[in-house]
């Protein structure tokens, strides 16, 4: 991807970044302020993204001055597909608009795009399932 092109929703990439950071700090609780530095975001965004991962059981947190975040399972078992699913839930991969329901062209286009979206989602998840956080951690040499 060129420097000019950027995804409109970066929650997935930030979530992968954060999970990789946490994997590099096993047995530690890392606070959101510290986690925010590497992906160049803010602690509120970190907590929002990690909240989705926590809801999926991928990370856990402890409150308080010595609190923070940690992975809930070994990085060898945590795939990018797990993170994609936690962050995106059932959101479409393609941005399908809602046309005028009285328009036959709109109905046809939308139905076909929804079918393509299901295929795209399956392909994305299949590809992402091949990579674990441990795979990303090794070359990062935290």
PDB file of N, CA and C in Angstrom, residues 1-37:
ATOM      1  N   UNK A   1       0.856  -1.170   0.000  1.00  0.00           N
ATOM      2  CA  UNK A   1       0.000   0.000   0.000  1.00  0.00           C
ATOM      3  C   UNK A   1       0.901   1.231   0.000  1.00  0.00           C
ATOM      4  N   UNK A   2       0.573   2.190  -0.795  1.00  0.00           N
ATOM      5  CA  UNK A   2       1.382   3.407  -0.856  1.00  0.00           C
ATOM      6  C   UNK A   2       1.151   4.250   0.389  1.00  0.00           C
ATOM      7  N   UNK A   3       2.021   5.233   0.567  1.00  0.00           N
ATOM      8  CA  UNK A   3       1.874   6.129   1.711  1.00  0.00           C
ATOM      9  C   UNK A   3       0.589   6.935   1.632  1.00  0.00           C
ATOM     10  N   UNK A   4       0.098   7.173   0.415  1.00  0.00           N
ATOM     11  CA  UNK A   4      -1.103   7.985   0.240  1.00  0.00           C
ATOM     12  C   UNK A   4      -2.380   7.205   0.526  1.00  0.00           C
ATOM     13  N   UNK A   5      -2.355   5.895   0.310  1.00  0.00           N
ATOM     14  CA  UNK A   5      -3.552   5.092   0.526  1.00  0.00           C
ATOM     15  C   UNK A   5      -3.586   4.627   1.976  1.00  0.00           C
ATOM     16  N   UNK A   6      -4.718   4.805   2.617  1.00  0.00           N
ATOM     17  CA  UNK A   6      -4.862   4.377   4.002  1.00  0.00           C
ATOM     18  C   UNK A   6      -6.269   3.854   4.204  1.00  0.00           C
ATOM     19  N   UNK A   7      -6.374   2.761   4.944  1.00  0.00           N
ATOM     20  CA  UNK A   7      -7.683   2.206   5.257  1.00  0.00           C
ATOM     21  C   UNK A   7      -8.468   3.212   6.089  1.00  0.00           C
ATOM     22  N   UNK A   8      -9.766   3.250   5.876  1.00  0.00           N
ATOM     23  CA  UNK A   8     -10.587   4.179   6.640  1.00  0.00           C
ATOM     24  C   UNK A   8     -10.797   3.698   8.066  1.00  0.00           C
ATOM     25  N   UNK A   9     -10.725   2.391   8.295  1.00  0.00           N
ATOM     26  CA  UNK A   9     -10.880   1.845   9.632  1.00  0.00           C
ATOM     27  C   UNK A   9      -9.606   1.083   9.970  1.00  0.00           C
ATOM     28  N   UNK A  10      -8.838   1.615  10.884  1.00  0.00           N
ATOM     29  CA  UNK A  10      -7.559   0.999  11.236  1.00  0.00           C
ATOM     30  C   UNK A  10      -7.631   0.171  12.517  1.00  0.00           C
ATOM     31  N   UNK A  11      -8.827  -0.099  13.018  1.00  0.00           N
ATOM     32  CA  UNK A  11      -8.932  -0.831  14.280  1.00  0.00           C
ATOM     33  C   UNK A  11      -8.289  -2.213  14.201  1.00  0.00           C
ATOM     34  N   UNK A  12      -8.435  -2.896  13.059  1.00  0.00           N
ATOM     35  CA  UNK A  12      -7.833  -4.219  12.927  1.00  0.00           C
ATOM     36  C   UNK A  12      -6.311  -4.130  13.022  1.00  0.00           C
ATOM     37  N   UNK A  13      -5.709  -3.226  12.268  1.00  0.00           N
ATOM     38  CA  UNK A  13      -4.243  -3.139  12.295  1.00  0.00           C
ATOM     39  C   UNK A  13      -3.744  -2.697  13.668  1.00  0.00           C
ATOM     40  N   UNK A  14      -4.461  -1.796  14.308  1.00  0.00           N
ATOM     41  CA  UNK A  14      -4.079  -1.384  15.663  1.00  0.00           C
ATOM     42  C   UNK A  14      -4.229  -2.565  16.622  1.00  0.00           C
ATOM     43  N   UNK A  15      -5.289  -3.338  16.485  1.00  0.00           N
ATOM     44  CA  UNK A  15      -5.496  -4.502  17.355  1.00  0.00           C
ATOM     45  C   UNK A  15      -4.381  -5.528  17.182  1.00  0.00           C
ATOM     46  N   UNK A  16      -3.975  -5.779  15.946  1.00  0.00           N
ATOM     47  CA  UNK A  16      -2.868  -6.711  15.692  1.00  0.00           C
ATOM     48  C   UNK A  16      -1.581  -6.160  16.301  1.00  0.00           C
ATOM     49  N   UNK A  17      -1.351  -4.885  16.121  1.00  0.00           N
ATOM     50  CA  UNK A  17      -0.165  -4.224  16.680  1.00  0.00           C
ATOM     51  C   UNK A  17      -0.144  -4.388  18.206  1.00  0.00           C
ATOM     52  N   UNK A  18      -1.275  -4.107  18.845  1.00  0.00           N
ATOM     53  CA  UNK A  18      -1.350  -4.196  20.305  1.00  0.00           C
ATOM     54  C   UNK A  18      -1.172  -5.625  20.790  1.00  0.00           C
ATOM     55  N   UNK A  19      -1.793  -6.585  20.109  1.00  0.00           N
ATOM     56  CA  UNK A  19      -1.647  -7.992  20.501  1.00  0.00           C
ATOM     57  C   UNK A  19      -0.193  -8.438  20.374  1.00  0.00           C
ATOM     58  N   UNK A  20       0.487  -7.969  19.342  1.00  0.00           N
ATOM     59  CA  UNK A  20       1.897  -8.323  19.161  1.00  0.00           C
ATOM     60  C   UNK A  20       2.757  -7.698  20.260  1.00  0.00           C
ATOM     61  N   UNK A  21       2.465  -6.459  20.607  1.00  0.00           N
ATOM     62  CA  UNK A  21       3.176  -5.820  21.728  1.00  0.00           C
ATOM     63  C   UNK A  21       2.967  -6.601  23.024  1.00  0.00           C
ATOM     64  N   UNK A  22       1.726  -6.991  23.295  1.00  0.00           N
ATOM     65  CA  UNK A  22       1.433  -7.746  24.518  1.00  0.00           C
ATOM     66  C   UNK A  22       2.120  -9.107  24.498  1.00  0.00           C
ATOM     67  N   UNK A  23       2.179  -9.737  23.339  1.00  0.00           N
ATOM     68  CA  UNK A  23       2.849 -11.036  23.228  1.00  0.00           C
ATOM     69  C   UNK A  23       4.337 -10.916  23.547  1.00  0.00           C
ATOM     70  N   UNK A  24       4.904  -9.775  23.256  1.00  0.00           N
ATOM     71  CA  UNK A  24       6.315  -9.544  23.557  1.00  0.00           C
ATOM     72  C   UNK A  24       6.590  -9.233  25.015  1.00  0.00           C
ATOM     73  N   UNK A  25       5.537  -9.141  25.810  1.00  0.00           N
ATOM     74  CA  UNK A  25       5.668  -8.839  27.242  1.00  0.00           C
ATOM     75  C   UNK A  25       4.909  -9.891  28.063  1.00  0.00           C
ATOM     76  N   UNK A  26       5.239 -11.178  27.886  1.00  0.00           N
ATOM     77  CA  UNK A  26       4.486 -12.228  28.587  1.00  0.00           C
ATOM     78  C   UNK A  26       4.599 -12.084  30.103  1.00  0.00           C
ATOM     79  N   UNK A  27       3.493 -12.339  30.777  1.00  0.00           N
ATOM     80  CA  UNK A  27       3.475 -12.274  32.231  1.00  0.00           C
ATOM     81  C   UNK A  27       3.401 -10.870  32.795  1.00  0.00           C
ATOM     82  N   UNK A  28       3.351  -9.864  31.929  1.00  0.00           N
ATOM     83  CA  UNK A  28       3.277  -8.471  32.382  1.00  0.00           C
ATOM     84  C   UNK A  28       1.908  -7.891  32.071  1.00  0.00           C
ATOM     85  N   UNK A  29       1.511  -6.915  32.863  1.00  0.00           N
ATOM     86  CA  UNK A  29       0.347  -6.098  32.550  1.00  0.00           C
ATOM     87  C   UNK A  29       0.876  -4.778  32.003  1.00  0.00           C
ATOM     88  N   UNK A  30       0.418  -4.409  30.817  1.00  0.00           N
ATOM     89  CA  UNK A  30       0.915  -3.199  30.158  1.00  0.00           C
ATOM     90  C   UNK A  30      -0.226  -2.195  30.087  1.00  0.00           C
ATOM     91  N   UNK A  31       0.020  -0.971  30.572  1.00  0.00           N
ATOM     92  CA  UNK A  31      -1.065   0.014  30.601  1.00  0.00           C
ATOM     93  C   UNK A  31      -1.291   0.624  29.217  1.00  0.00           C
ATOM     94  N   UNK A  32      -2.483   1.159  29.033  1.00  0.00           N
ATOM     95  CA  UNK A  32      -2.894   1.669  27.722  1.00  0.00           C
ATOM     96  C   UNK A  32      -2.053   2.860  27.273  1.00  0.00           C
ATOM     97  N   UNK A  33      -1.552   3.646  28.207  1.00  0.00           N
ATOM     98  CA  UNK A  33      -0.680   4.760  27.837  1.00  0.00           C
ATOM     99  C   UNK A  33       0.610   4.279  27.195  1.00  0.00           C
ATOM    100  N   UNK A  34       1.192   3.252  27.771  1.00  0.00           N
ATOM    101  CA  UNK A  34       2.417   2.685  27.210  1.00  0.00           C
ATOM    102  C   UNK A  34       2.132   2.003  25.874  1.00  0.00           C
ATOM    103  N   UNK A  35       1.019   1.300  25.800  1.00  0.00           N
ATOM    104  CA  UNK A  35       0.654   0.620  24.554  1.00  0.00           C
ATOM    105  C   UNK A  35       0.380   1.599  23.417  1.00  0.00           C
ATOM    106  N   UNK A  36      -0.093   2.783  23.738  1.00  0.00           N
ATOM    107  CA  UNK A  36      -0.469   3.757  22.708  1.00  0.00           C
ATOM    108  C   UNK A  36       0.730   4.321  21.953  1.00  0.00           C
ATOM    109  N   UNK A  37       1.913   4.249  22.532  1.00  0.00           N
ATOM    110  CA  UNK A  37       3.089   4.878  21.929  1.00  0.00           C
ATOM    111  C   UNK A  37       3.465   4.226  20.597  1.00  0.00           C
TER     112      UNK A  37
END
